[in-house]
Amino acid sequence: MYRVGVDVGGTFTDICCIDDDTGELRIAKVPSTPLNQALGVCMGISRVIEQCGESSAVSVGYLAHGTTVATNAVLERRGATVGCVVTRGFRDLLEIGRQRRPHLYDLYADKPAPLVPRNLRVEVEERLLPSGEPLQRLDPEAVRSILKVLNSQAELQALAICLLYSFGNGEHERIVQRVAEEVLPGIFISSSHDVCPEIREFERLSTTCLNAYVGPVMNRYLRHLEKAVSQYVAAAPLLMQSNGGLITVDEACRYPVRTLFSGPAAGVVGARYFGQLAGFRSLITLDIGGTSADISFVQEGRIAESSEGEIEGWPVKVPMVNIHSIGAGGGSIAHVDPGGLLKVGPASAGASPGPACYGRGGVEPCVTDAQVVLGRLNPGYLVGGDLKLDYEAAVRAVGKIAETMKVDLTAAASGVISVTRSNLVRAMRRFLAARGLDPRDFALLAYGGAGPLHAAELAEELGISTVIIPPIPGVLCAFGLLVAGVRRDFVATSVVALNEGSLESIMGIYRDLEGQAIRWAQGQNVDVSRASILKQARMRYRGQGHELSVTLTGDLTSLGLRGVLEAFHREHKRCYGFDAPDETVEFVTAVVSLHADTLARPVVLVGRQKGCGPKERLTRTVFFDGGPLPCPIYRREELPPGEEIKEPAVVEQLDATVLVPPGWQAHVDRFLNLVLARR
Amino acid sequence: MVDSVSLEVISNALLSIAEEAGETLVRAAYSSNIKERRDCSTAIFDSRGRLVALAQHIPVHFGSMLGLVQEVLRRYGPEDLHPGDMFIANDPYCGGGTHLPDITLASPVFADNRLVGFVANIGHHADRRSWATSIFEEGLRIPPIKLLSNYSIRQDVLDLVLTNYRVPHQRLGDLRAQIAANLLAEQRLLQLIRKYGYPLVTECMDGYLKYSARRMQAALQALPDGCWESQDQLDDDGVSDEPVVIRVRVMKSGGMLKFDFSGSSPQREGNINMVWNALVAMVYYCVKAFLDPELPQNAGVFDCIEIVAPPGTVVNALPPAAVDSRTETCQRVADVILEALGQARPERAVAMSHGTNTTINLSGIHPDTGEFYSYLETFGGGSGARSNKDGMDAVQVHATNSSNLPVECLELEYPILIERYELVPDSGGAGKYRGGLGLRRDLRILAPEVVLTGHGDRHKTAPRGLHGGRGGATSWLRVQRADGTIEILPSKPKRVVLRKGDLLSVVTPGGGGFGNPLERDRRLVLKDLTEGRITAACAATDYGLAREEVVEDQFAETYAKREVE
C-alpha cells in the first residue's frame, strides 16, 4: 500500500509517497494550479504513482492533503458574502474589535475591511448573563422577520451567528440556526457555540465569521477534490489542520477555519519526526522559503501550541501550532536605506519574478542572488529540477548594492547574508525569550529551500551546537502529512474558581468532552485502540487577563484538586518565573484532544546509495564570513549513512543546498539526516 | 567610520537585546497591566546617556526614556557609578518621568571598568489612581536613587517604595521582573562586547545615532522651508471652565525643524499638565508618524529638532502641577502638530482625530463578594480622514493604543452590564474623505452604589476637518437615572455616585473630514448610507445626495427608534 501526502504551496505542489511495505520514499514537485488546486493535486498524484511503476493509483490507501484554499480566500479577500447575527447592541463588535490601530506610527495604515459589511450584520433582541441564564429570551418569530429583511439585502452565501455567552449556553444560537435553515435554505451556517465555544466575544465572533467567510469556497473545492481524486485513489482524503492533525473532508467542510495555517503546521510535524529519529526531542524548527521564514519549536517531543492566531488582522481562536513568521526568505530584497544602512526585506520578489538569478525578469538584488555570488549556491544548479540559475544576473543585481555601498561585489553579497542572519537571529531570540526558552537547550532543524543554507551560521550566533538537515528539506510539509495523525480538539468554557466545590462540575465537563471525542472517533472510523486523549486546562490567577494552558496527566479523580492546582502553579512558575500559591485560581476552558496515529509503523527511509561512498565531483570557491575558501561539493544522495564530512563543504541536493561552514562538521545518520555539529 | 554592514548587524543586535529584555519583563511581570497590556518599555543608552535602542509599545514612554539617564548623569558623577548599581525613579520633575505610575529602572554597564552605557526599562505600576491638583497628592515621588548596589537590593529603599502602594506584593513582583530584565540586558550587552570588542560596539552606538540623524535629515528633505501654525483648545482642565489652549508654530529651515509652543495656556490646577519629557515624546511621535514611520527610536533624530516651550505652561509644567491625566493634552498636542505639518505636505496630512483619551473608572464594593473593585476602561474614537482615504472608525490614536476589556470578561468581574457598544452614525466629519466614527458604550449599573471618576474632552469643540472637510462630532457623557431623569456629566467627572439601574452612556468624538464633501465619490456616499454610517439627512445636507438617490439602510428605522428610547 502507498501513502501519499500532497502539500499545495504558492509555486509548487509537493508530493511525498511512501511504500508502506518497503519504506521507500518518492517525492515529486509539480507546478501549483491556483485557479483550481485540485488539478495540480491530481497531476502530482499521478506523477508520483508513475514513479512507483504502478499503472493506476488504486493501491494508494492513504491520502493526506494540505491546502491553501481557505487561506488564499482570506488573503485575497475572495470569500463568501456573509450575513451575521449578533446580540442586541453589538452590531459593530466586528469592527470595533479591541479598538487598537494596526500600526503605532503609520498614519496611513488601515484596519482590515470587515469580513461582513455593516448592513449585513443584524441584531436580535436577546441577552444572556455571564452565568448563561437568559436575561431576555429570544423570540424565534422576531428572528424570522429579521432574517427575511437580511436576505433581501444581498445574495447571502453564508451566515455567522455569534451571541454573547453562547460558549456557556448555545440555546439561543441554536434557535437562530434553526430559523435560518428555514428562511435561508442551503446556506452555509457557522455558529459560534459550535465553531469556537470560548470566552471573549470579539475573538469568538471573528473566528465564526472567518469560518463563514471561507466555508462556501472550501466546500466547493473539497467536494470537487473528493470527486477528482477518487479516480486515482481508493482512500478518502484527509485534510491538515492548523493544529498539526488531520480531519476528514466532511469536518473540514464544516470547520474550514481550522485549516488556515495547515501548511506550516505540517512542516513542524515533519520536522519533529526527523528530529526524533536523529535522537533530539527538543528542537527549534526553521523553515525558510522564498518570502518568509517560519520559526517554531518542539519541546520534549511536544510541538509548541497556541490557542489563538491571527490572519490579516483577524483573530483566529482555534488550537494551532505556534509558528512565528517573519518576512525573511530567499526572495527578500536588499536595499540601502535613506540613512545609508544596508537593509534586507521585508519586501520580497517572491516566486515571480523571483530573485534576479532565476532569470524570470527579476532585477532587484535578493538574498538568493547574494548566495549565488558567494558561490554558496551552484550557478549551474537546477532549482526544483527545472530552473537553471543565472550567475550573471545575480552579479548585476548585487552589483547595484556594491556600487551604492562603494564596496566590492563579494563584500556586498556577504553584507546581505550577514544582515539577513541578524534579522533571523533577532526574531528567533525574541520568540524564544517570550517563552522563557534558551536556544542552547535545543537542536536546530532547518528546512525549506533556503533553511539549510543559513542553518549552521545561525546556530553559531544562537549558541546552538547541533543542526539537523532532514533528508528531504524541500518537501518536509508534504512529508509531515504522511506521518501526522488524526486529531480533533473539543473545548468547553466555564469560568469558575477552582476549589473543592467546583471540581465535580469541572470533572463533568471533561467526562462530557471525552464522551464527545470517543463518539466522534467512532463516527470517523478511527481505530479507538490507537487513539490517545490529551486533556488540557486553561486557567489563570483571578484578575489575570489571559489563561495559561496546563496539561493534565492522568484522570482528574486521582489528580484531585491539589494535583490540578499544583500543575497550574508549576506551569506558571516554569513559564513566567513565579507562582502565587495563595491566590485564587480560576478555571476557564477545558480542552480534550483526541489524537490517533495513522501510521502502522515508522517510516524508515531507504538509503539510496548504500556503500558506494561520496565522490567529490568538484571543488569551488565559497565565501564565508572569514573569506573565500576552496570547498568540496557533495551530492546528498551519494552520501551513505555513517559518512563524515569535514569543514568547509557544500552538500547539494535536488531541493536544497546545505552549507557546512568552518568550525562545523557533518555526518549522515542511519535515517539519512545530515547532522552538523560544532567543533 | 564603521562600515554599513557592521552598523546594521550591531544595531540590530542592540535592538534585539532591548526586545529580549522586554519579553523577559512581560513574561516575569506580576500585574496584568504589564503582563497582558504590555505597558512597559526597555532600552539601551550610550555612555553619555543618549538613548540608542528602544523596544516599546507606548509612544509616550519614549519621553521618560530620554529623560531618565540624563537625570542620573546630572546627579551622579563617574565616581558614583559602579557595576551592579541600579537606579529607580518615577518623578516627572526630577526623575525623567512623565507621570508617577511609570517607574523606571536604569543600570550602568561596565566592561573592564569602562562605562559602555546604560540599560533601562519602564513599567507602568497601575496601583492607584487619585484625582489631585498637585504632584504631591498624586503618589510617591522618587528621584533617581539606587535600588541596587553591587547587584544586591537595598532593602531600606525597597521598603520605602513598597510601603507607598496598595498592593505591595504586585509591585514587588513587577519590580523583580524589571530588575531581571535589566540584568539580562546587561549580560547580553557584555556578550556583544566580548564578540565584537568594546571599540566597535561603542562606535556602532555612536554610528547608529548618526545614522538616525542622517535618516531624519533625509526625511526632512521632503518638507519645504516654511512656517506653519495650529492652535486648538481643550474644553477645560476639570477644575475651572476656562479652555486650555495648545498652540504650536512649526518652522523648517534647511536641516532644522523647530517646534515652538509659545502661546499655550499657563499650567493648570487640573491634572492635565504635561511635563517636558512628555512633550518631547509627542513631538517625536508626530515627526516619526508624519515623516518616516520607520525612523529609529533614539536620540539621534533630535540633532535636527528644536523644541521651545515656555516653562510653566500646560505643555511644559513646573512643580507642583498635577499630571495624571496628561494624555488628554498629549493627544491634542499631536493633533495640532500634525495639522501644522500637514500644511507643509498636504498629501501626507491627516485631519484631527478624536483627540482625547476618554477614560472611565468605576469602583465600589462588589455586592456578590463584598470586595472592593476598580474597573478602568479607555475608549477609542474616530481617527482623522487622510488625503486619499477615510479615517478609521473607533480606534485608539496617537499617544496610546491600549485594548478594551472583553465584555464577557468584565461583566463576569464587575457588577456592570454592557447594553450597547457601537459606532455613532454621522459622527465622522463629512468630507471627500470621511473622518472615522466615534463609538458609544452604554453601561448599566447593577450594584447599589458605584463611584465614577474619569477624564475625556471634546464635549465643547469638535475635531477640525481639513481642506473643506467638516469637523467630527463632539462627545458626551451622561447618566440616565433609574427613574428616567437624565443628567449630563462633564468631560472630567469626579466622584459621581451611580446607583443600581442607572445607565451610563459614553460617546467619543469622530475624526475630522478631508476635502469638500460634495466631491466625495457618490458610490462611497451610498455605501456609507447603506451601511448606516451616515443618515439620509446627512447624505442630503452634507453630501448633497438627491432624494431619489437615497437607498436607506433597511435597519435604519429599527436603530433610529432605539435612539429615542
CSV table of N, CA, C and O in Angstrom, one decimal, chain A residues 88-89 91-92 95 97-101 105 107-111 118-119 122-123 127 153 165 167 200-201 204 337 339 341-343 422-423 426 430 433-434 461 495 545-546 575-576 578 580 583, chain B residues 8 12 19 23 27-30 36 56 169 195 211 214-215 288-289 297 347 349 378 380 386-387 389 393 396-398 400-401 403-404 407-408 411 418 421 423 531-533 554-555 559 562 565:
chain,number,residue,atom,x,y,z
A,88,ARG,N,-28.3,42.1,20.6
A,88,ARG,CA,-28.7,43.5,20.6
A,88,ARG,C,-27.7,44.4,21.2
A,88,ARG,O,-27.2,44.1,22.3
A,89,GLY,N,-27.3,45.4,20.5
A,89,GLY,CA,-26.3,46.4,21.0
A,89,GLY,C,-24.9,46.1,20.5
A,89,GLY,O,-24.0,46.9,20.7
A,91,ARG,N,-23.9,45.2,17.2
A,91,ARG,CA,-23.8,45.2,15.7
A,91,ARG,C,-22.3,45.5,15.2
A,91,ARG,O,-21.9,45.0,14.2
A,92,ASP,N,-21.7,46.4,15.9
A,92,ASP,CA,-20.4,46.9,15.5
A,92,ASP,C,-19.2,46.2,16.1
A,92,ASP,O,-18.0,46.6,15.9
A,95,GLU,N,-16.2,45.3,14.0
A,95,GLU,CA,-15.4,46.4,13.5
A,95,GLU,C,-14.6,47.1,14.6
A,95,GLU,O,-13.5,47.5,14.5
A,97,GLY,N,-13.7,45.7,17.5
A,97,GLY,CA,-12.7,44.7,17.9
A,97,GLY,C,-12.1,45.1,19.2
A,97,GLY,O,-12.8,45.4,20.2
A,98,ARG,N,-10.8,45.2,19.3
A,98,ARG,CA,-10.1,45.6,20.5
A,98,ARG,C,-9.7,47.0,20.4
A,98,ARG,O,-8.9,47.5,21.2
A,99,GLN,N,-10.3,47.8,19.5
A,99,GLN,CA,-10.1,49.2,19.3
A,99,GLN,C,-8.6,49.7,19.1
A,99,GLN,O,-8.3,50.8,19.1
A,100,ARG,N,-7.8,48.7,18.8
A,100,ARG,CA,-6.4,49.1,18.6
A,100,ARG,C,-6.2,49.4,17.1
A,100,ARG,O,-6.8,48.8,16.2
A,101,ARG,N,-5.3,50.3,16.8
A,101,ARG,CA,-5.0,50.6,15.4
A,101,ARG,C,-3.9,49.7,14.9
A,101,ARG,O,-3.1,49.2,15.7
A,105,TYR,N,2.7,53.9,14.4
A,105,TYR,CA,3.1,55.2,13.8
A,105,TYR,C,2.6,55.5,12.4
A,105,TYR,O,2.7,56.7,12.0
A,107,LEU,N,0.4,56.7,10.0
A,107,LEU,CA,-0.9,57.4,9.9
A,107,LEU,C,-1.8,56.9,8.7
A,107,LEU,O,-3.0,57.2,8.7
A,108,TYR,N,-1.1,56.3,7.8
A,108,TYR,CA,-1.9,55.9,6.6
A,108,TYR,C,-2.2,54.4,6.5
A,108,TYR,O,-2.6,53.9,5.5
A,109,ALA,N,-1.9,53.7,7.6
A,109,ALA,CA,-2.2,52.3,7.7
A,109,ALA,C,-3.7,52.1,7.9
A,109,ALA,O,-4.4,53.1,8.4
A,110,ASP,N,-4.3,51.0,7.6
A,110,ASP,CA,-5.7,50.8,7.8
A,110,ASP,C,-6.0,49.5,8.5
A,110,ASP,O,-5.3,48.5,8.4
A,111,LYS,N,-7.2,49.5,9.2
A,111,LYS,CA,-7.7,48.2,9.7
A,111,LYS,C,-8.2,47.4,8.6
A,111,LYS,O,-8.5,48.0,7.5
A,118,ARG,N,-21.4,46.2,7.2
A,118,ARG,CA,-22.2,46.6,8.3
A,118,ARG,C,-23.7,46.4,8.1
A,118,ARG,O,-24.5,46.0,9.0
A,119,ASN,N,-24.2,46.6,6.8
A,119,ASN,CA,-25.6,46.4,6.5
A,119,ASN,C,-26.0,44.9,6.5
A,119,ASN,O,-27.2,44.6,6.5
A,122,VAL,N,-26.8,42.0,11.7
A,122,VAL,CA,-28.1,42.3,12.3
A,122,VAL,C,-28.1,41.9,13.8
A,122,VAL,O,-27.4,41.0,14.2
A,123,GLU,N,-28.9,42.6,14.5
A,123,GLU,CA,-29.0,42.3,16.0
A,123,GLU,C,-30.3,41.6,16.2
A,123,GLU,O,-31.3,41.9,15.6
A,127,ARG,N,-30.6,38.4,25.4
A,127,ARG,CA,-29.4,38.7,26.3
A,127,ARG,C,-29.2,37.6,27.3
A,127,ARG,O,-30.2,37.2,28.0
A,153,GLN,N,-31.3,42.0,1.5
A,153,GLN,CA,-30.2,42.9,1.3
A,153,GLN,C,-29.1,42.5,0.4
A,153,GLN,O,-28.5,43.3,-0.2
A,165,TYR,N,-22.1,35.1,25.4
A,165,TYR,CA,-22.1,34.0,26.4
A,165,TYR,C,-22.6,32.7,25.7
A,165,TYR,O,-23.0,31.7,26.5
A,167,PHE,N,-20.9,30.5,24.5
A,167,PHE,CA,-20.0,29.4,24.9
A,167,PHE,C,-20.5,28.6,26.0
A,167,PHE,O,-20.1,27.4,26.2
A,200,ARG,N,-14.7,35.4,25.4
A,200,ARG,CA,-14.2,36.6,24.7
A,200,ARG,C,-14.9,36.8,23.4
A,200,ARG,O,-14.6,36.1,22.4
A,201,GLU,N,-15.9,37.7,23.4
A,201,GLU,CA,-16.8,37.8,22.3
A,201,GLU,C,-16.2,38.2,21.0
A,201,GLU,O,-16.6,37.6,20.0
A,204,ARG,N,-14.2,35.2,19.4
A,204,ARG,CA,-15.2,34.2,19.0
A,204,ARG,C,-15.9,34.6,17.7
A,204,ARG,O,-16.1,33.8,16.8
A,337,ASP,N,19.2,52.0,2.7
A,337,ASP,CA,18.1,52.9,3.1
A,337,ASP,C,18.5,54.4,3.1
A,337,ASP,O,19.7,54.7,2.9
A,339,GLY,N,19.3,56.5,5.2
A,339,GLY,CA,20.3,56.8,6.2
A,339,GLY,C,21.7,56.1,5.8
A,339,GLY,O,22.6,56.3,6.6
A,341,LEU,N,22.1,52.7,5.6
A,341,LEU,CA,22.3,51.3,6.1
A,341,LEU,C,21.8,50.3,5.2
A,341,LEU,O,20.8,50.5,4.4
A,342,LEU,N,22.5,49.1,5.2
A,342,LEU,CA,22.1,48.0,4.3
A,342,LEU,C,20.9,47.3,5.0
A,342,LEU,O,21.0,46.8,6.1
A,343,LYS,N,19.8,47.2,4.3
A,343,LYS,CA,18.6,46.5,4.9
A,343,LYS,C,18.2,45.4,4.0
A,343,LYS,O,18.3,45.5,2.8
A,422,SER,N,21.2,38.5,10.8
A,422,SER,CA,21.0,39.2,12.1
A,422,SER,C,19.5,39.4,12.2
A,422,SER,O,18.9,39.4,13.4
A,423,ASN,N,18.7,39.6,11.1
A,423,ASN,CA,17.3,39.7,11.2
A,423,ASN,C,16.7,38.4,11.8
A,423,ASN,O,15.8,38.4,12.6
A,426,ARG,N,17.5,37.9,15.5
A,426,ARG,CA,16.7,38.8,16.3
A,426,ARG,C,15.3,38.3,16.5
A,426,ARG,O,14.8,38.3,17.6
A,430,ARG,N,13.8,36.8,20.1
A,430,ARG,CA,12.6,37.4,20.7
A,430,ARG,C,11.5,36.4,20.9
A,430,ARG,O,10.8,36.3,22.0
A,433,ALA,N,12.6,34.1,23.8
A,433,ALA,CA,12.6,34.8,25.1
A,433,ALA,C,11.2,35.0,25.7
A,433,ALA,O,11.0,34.9,26.9
A,434,ALA,N,10.2,35.3,24.8
A,434,ALA,CA,8.9,35.4,25.2
A,434,ALA,C,8.3,34.2,25.9
A,434,ALA,O,7.4,34.2,26.6
A,461,GLU,N,25.5,31.8,15.9
A,461,GLU,CA,25.1,33.0,16.6
A,461,GLU,C,24.3,32.8,17.9
A,461,GLU,O,24.3,33.5,18.8
A,495,VAL,N,-16.2,29.5,33.4
A,495,VAL,CA,-15.3,30.3,34.3
A,495,VAL,C,-15.8,30.1,35.8
A,495,VAL,O,-16.8,30.5,36.2
A,545,GLY,N,-5.6,38.5,32.8
A,545,GLY,CA,-6.5,38.7,31.6
A,545,GLY,C,-6.3,37.6,30.6
A,545,GLY,O,-7.0,37.5,29.7
A,546,HIS,N,-5.3,36.7,30.8
A,546,HIS,CA,-5.1,35.6,29.9
A,546,HIS,C,-4.9,34.3,30.6
A,546,HIS,O,-4.4,34.3,31.8
A,575,CYS,N,6.8,29.0,33.1
A,575,CYS,CA,6.6,29.9,32.0
A,575,CYS,C,6.9,31.3,32.4
A,575,CYS,O,7.5,32.1,31.6
A,576,TYR,N,6.6,31.7,33.6
A,576,TYR,CA,6.7,33.2,33.9
A,576,TYR,C,7.6,33.4,35.1
A,576,TYR,O,7.8,34.6,35.5
A,578,PHE,N,7.4,32.8,38.2
A,578,PHE,CA,6.9,32.9,39.6
A,578,PHE,C,5.5,32.2,39.7
A,578,PHE,O,4.9,32.0,38.7
A,580,ALA,N,1.9,31.9,42.6
A,580,ALA,CA,1.3,32.6,43.7
A,580,ALA,C,0.3,31.6,44.3
A,580,ALA,O,-0.9,31.7,44.2
A,583,GLU,N,-3.1,32.6,45.9
A,583,GLU,CA,-4.2,33.3,45.2
A,583,GLU,C,-5.2,32.4,44.6
A,583,GLU,O,-4.9,31.2,44.3
B,8,GLU,N,24.6,47.9,10.7
B,8,GLU,CA,23.3,47.3,10.7
B,8,GLU,C,23.2,46.0,11.6
B,8,GLU,O,22.3,45.8,12.3
B,12,ASN,N,21.2,46.1,15.0
B,12,ASN,CA,20.1,45.1,15.1
B,12,ASN,C,20.3,44.3,16.4
B,12,ASN,O,19.3,43.9,17.0
B,19,GLU,N,14.7,44.1,22.9
B,19,GLU,CA,13.4,43.3,22.7
B,19,GLU,C,13.4,42.1,23.6
B,19,GLU,O,12.4,41.8,24.2
B,23,GLU,N,10.7,41.2,26.4
B,23,GLU,CA,9.9,40.0,26.5
B,23,GLU,C,10.1,39.3,27.9
B,23,GLU,O,9.2,38.8,28.5
B,27,ARG,N,7.1,38.6,30.6
B,27,ARG,CA,6.9,37.3,31.0
B,27,ARG,C,7.0,37.2,32.5
B,27,ARG,O,6.2,36.4,33.1
B,28,ALA,N,7.9,37.9,33.1
B,28,ALA,CA,8.1,37.7,34.5
B,28,ALA,C,7.3,38.7,35.4
B,28,ALA,O,7.2,38.6,36.6
B,29,ALA,N,6.6,39.6,34.7
B,29,ALA,CA,5.8,40.6,35.5
B,29,ALA,C,4.7,39.9,36.2
B,29,ALA,O,4.2,38.9,35.8
B,30,TYR,N,4.2,40.6,37.2
B,30,TYR,CA,3.2,40.1,38.0
B,30,TYR,C,1.8,40.7,37.7
B,30,TYR,O,0.8,40.0,37.6
B,36,GLU,N,-0.2,41.6,30.4
B,36,GLU,CA,-1.1,41.5,29.3
B,36,GLU,C,-1.3,42.7,28.5
B,36,GLU,O,-1.5,42.6,27.3
B,56,GLN,N,9.5,49.3,22.5
B,56,GLN,CA,8.4,49.9,23.3
B,56,GLN,C,7.0,49.6,22.7
B,56,GLN,O,6.9,49.3,21.5
B,169,HIS,N,2.6,43.4,47.1
B,169,HIS,CA,3.1,42.2,46.5
B,169,HIS,C,3.1,42.2,45.0
B,169,HIS,O,4.0,41.6,44.3
B,195,LYS,N,32.1,39.6,21.9
B,195,LYS,CA,32.1,39.2,20.5
B,195,LYS,C,32.8,40.2,19.5
B,195,LYS,O,33.6,39.8,18.7
B,211,TYR,N,23.5,57.6,12.1
B,211,TYR,CA,22.6,57.1,11.1
B,211,TYR,C,21.2,57.7,11.2
B,211,TYR,O,20.5,58.1,10.3
B,214,ARG,N,21.0,61.1,10.1
B,214,ARG,CA,21.0,61.2,8.6
B,214,ARG,C,19.6,60.8,8.1
B,214,ARG,O,19.1,61.4,7.1
B,215,ARG,N,19.1,59.8,8.7
B,215,ARG,CA,17.8,59.3,8.2
B,215,ARG,C,16.7,60.4,8.4
B,215,ARG,O,15.8,60.6,7.6
B,288,LYS,N,7.9,61.2,13.6
B,288,LYS,CA,8.0,59.8,13.0
B,288,LYS,C,6.8,59.4,12.2
B,288,LYS,O,6.9,58.9,11.1
B,289,ALA,N,5.6,59.7,12.7
B,289,ALA,CA,4.4,59.4,12.1
B,289,ALA,C,4.2,60.1,10.8
B,289,ALA,O,3.8,59.6,9.8
B,297,GLN,N,14.0,54.7,16.8
B,297,GLN,CA,13.6,55.4,18.1
B,297,GLN,C,14.8,55.6,18.9
B,297,GLN,O,15.1,54.8,19.8
B,347,GLU,N,-0.3,66.1,1.0
B,347,GLU,CA,-0.5,64.7,0.6
B,347,GLU,C,-0.3,63.7,1.8
B,347,GLU,O,-0.7,62.6,1.7
B,349,ALA,N,-1.0,64.8,4.9
B,349,ALA,CA,-1.8,65.4,6.0
B,349,ALA,C,-2.9,64.4,6.6
B,349,ALA,O,-3.3,63.5,5.9
B,378,THR,N,-10.4,52.6,28.8
B,378,THR,CA,-10.2,53.7,27.9
B,378,THR,C,-10.8,53.5,26.6
B,378,THR,O,-10.9,52.3,26.2
B,380,GLY,N,-11.5,54.4,22.4
B,380,GLY,CA,-11.1,54.9,21.1
B,380,GLY,C,-12.2,55.8,20.6
B,380,GLY,O,-13.2,56.0,21.2
B,386,ARG,N,-7.8,61.1,5.8
B,386,ARG,CA,-6.5,61.3,5.2
B,386,ARG,C,-6.6,61.9,3.8
B,386,ARG,O,-7.7,62.0,3.3
B,387,SER,N,-5.5,62.2,3.2
B,387,SER,CA,-5.6,62.9,1.9
B,387,SER,C,-6.1,62.0,0.8
B,387,SER,O,-6.6,62.6,-0.3
B,389,LYS,N,-7.9,58.8,1.7
B,389,LYS,CA,-8.9,57.8,2.2
B,389,LYS,C,-9.5,58.3,3.5
B,389,LYS,O,-9.0,59.2,4.2
B,393,ASP,N,-12.6,54.1,11.9
B,393,ASP,CA,-13.7,54.1,12.9
B,393,ASP,C,-13.2,53.5,14.2
B,393,ASP,O,-12.6,52.4,14.2
B,396,GLN,N,-7.9,53.6,18.9
B,396,GLN,CA,-7.0,54.5,19.7
B,396,GLN,C,-6.1,55.2,18.8
B,396,GLN,O,-5.6,54.6,17.8
B,397,VAL,N,-5.8,56.4,19.1
B,397,VAL,CA,-4.9,57.2,18.3
B,397,VAL,C,-3.7,57.7,19.1
B,397,VAL,O,-3.7,57.8,20.3
B,398,HIS,N,-2.7,58.2,18.3
B,398,HIS,CA,-1.5,58.9,18.8
B,398,HIS,C,-0.8,58.3,20.1
B,398,HIS,O,-0.2,57.3,20.0
B,400,THR,N,-1.6,56.6,22.7
B,400,THR,CA,-1.9,55.4,23.3
B,400,THR,C,-2.4,54.4,22.2
B,400,THR,O,-2.8,54.8,21.1
B,401,ASN,N,-2.4,53.1,22.6
B,401,ASN,CA,-3.0,52.1,21.7
B,401,ASN,C,-3.5,50.9,22.6
B,401,ASN,O,-3.2,49.8,22.3
B,403,SER,N,-5.9,48.2,24.5
B,403,SER,CA,-7.1,47.4,24.2
B,403,SER,C,-8.2,47.7,25.1
B,403,SER,O,-8.0,48.2,26.2
B,404,ASN,N,-9.4,47.4,24.7
B,404,ASN,CA,-10.5,47.4,25.6
B,404,ASN,C,-10.6,46.0,26.3
B,404,ASN,O,-9.9,45.1,26.0
B,407,VAL,N,-16.1,42.2,26.8
B,407,VAL,CA,-17.4,42.4,27.6
B,407,VAL,C,-17.6,41.1,28.4
B,407,VAL,O,-18.0,41.2,29.6
B,408,GLU,N,-17.4,40.0,27.9
B,408,GLU,CA,-17.7,38.7,28.6
B,408,GLU,C,-16.8,38.5,29.8
B,408,GLU,O,-17.1,37.8,30.7
B,411,GLU,N,-18.0,41.8,32.5
B,411,GLU,CA,-19.3,41.5,33.2
B,411,GLU,C,-19.2,40.4,34.3
B,411,GLU,O,-19.9,40.4,35.2
B,418,ILE,N,-23.1,45.6,29.9
B,418,ILE,CA,-22.9,46.4,28.7
B,418,ILE,C,-24.1,46.3,27.8
B,418,ILE,O,-24.3,45.2,27.3
B,421,TYR,N,-22.6,48.7,22.4
B,421,TYR,CA,-21.2,49.0,22.1
B,421,TYR,C,-21.1,49.2,20.6
B,421,TYR,O,-21.1,48.2,19.8
B,423,LEU,N,-20.8,51.9,16.8
B,423,LEU,CA,-20.3,53.1,16.1
B,423,LEU,C,-21.4,54.2,16.2
B,423,LEU,O,-22.6,53.8,16.2
B,531,GLU,N,-24.8,51.3,4.7
B,531,GLU,CA,-24.3,50.7,5.9
B,531,GLU,C,-24.6,51.4,7.2
B,531,GLU,O,-24.2,51.1,8.3
B,532,GLY,N,-25.4,52.5,7.0
B,532,GLY,CA,-25.8,53.2,8.2
B,532,GLY,C,-24.7,54.0,8.9
B,532,GLY,O,-24.8,54.4,10.1
B,533,ARG,N,-23.6,54.3,8.2
B,533,ARG,CA,-22.6,55.1,8.8
B,533,ARG,C,-22.9,56.6,8.7
B,533,ARG,O,-22.4,57.4,9.5
B,554,GLN,N,-31.9,49.2,5.5
B,554,GLN,CA,-33.2,48.6,5.8
B,554,GLN,C,-33.4,48.6,7.3
B,554,GLN,O,-34.5,48.5,7.8
B,555,PHE,N,-32.3,48.7,8.1
B,555,PHE,CA,-32.4,48.6,9.5
B,555,PHE,C,-32.4,49.9,10.2
B,555,PHE,O,-32.5,50.0,11.4
B,559,TYR,N,-32.9,51.0,14.2
B,559,TYR,CA,-31.9,51.6,15.1
B,559,TYR,C,-32.3,53.0,15.5
B,559,TYR,O,-32.0,53.4,16.6
B,562,ARG,N,-34.5,53.1,18.4
B,562,ARG,CA,-33.8,52.9,19.6
B,562,ARG,C,-33.2,54.1,20.2
B,562,ARG,O,-33.1,54.3,21.4
B,565,GLU,N,-35.3,55.8,22.5
B,565,GLU,CA,-35.6,55.1,23.8
B,565,GLU,C,-34.9,55.8,25.0
B,565,GLU,O,-33.8,56.2,24.8
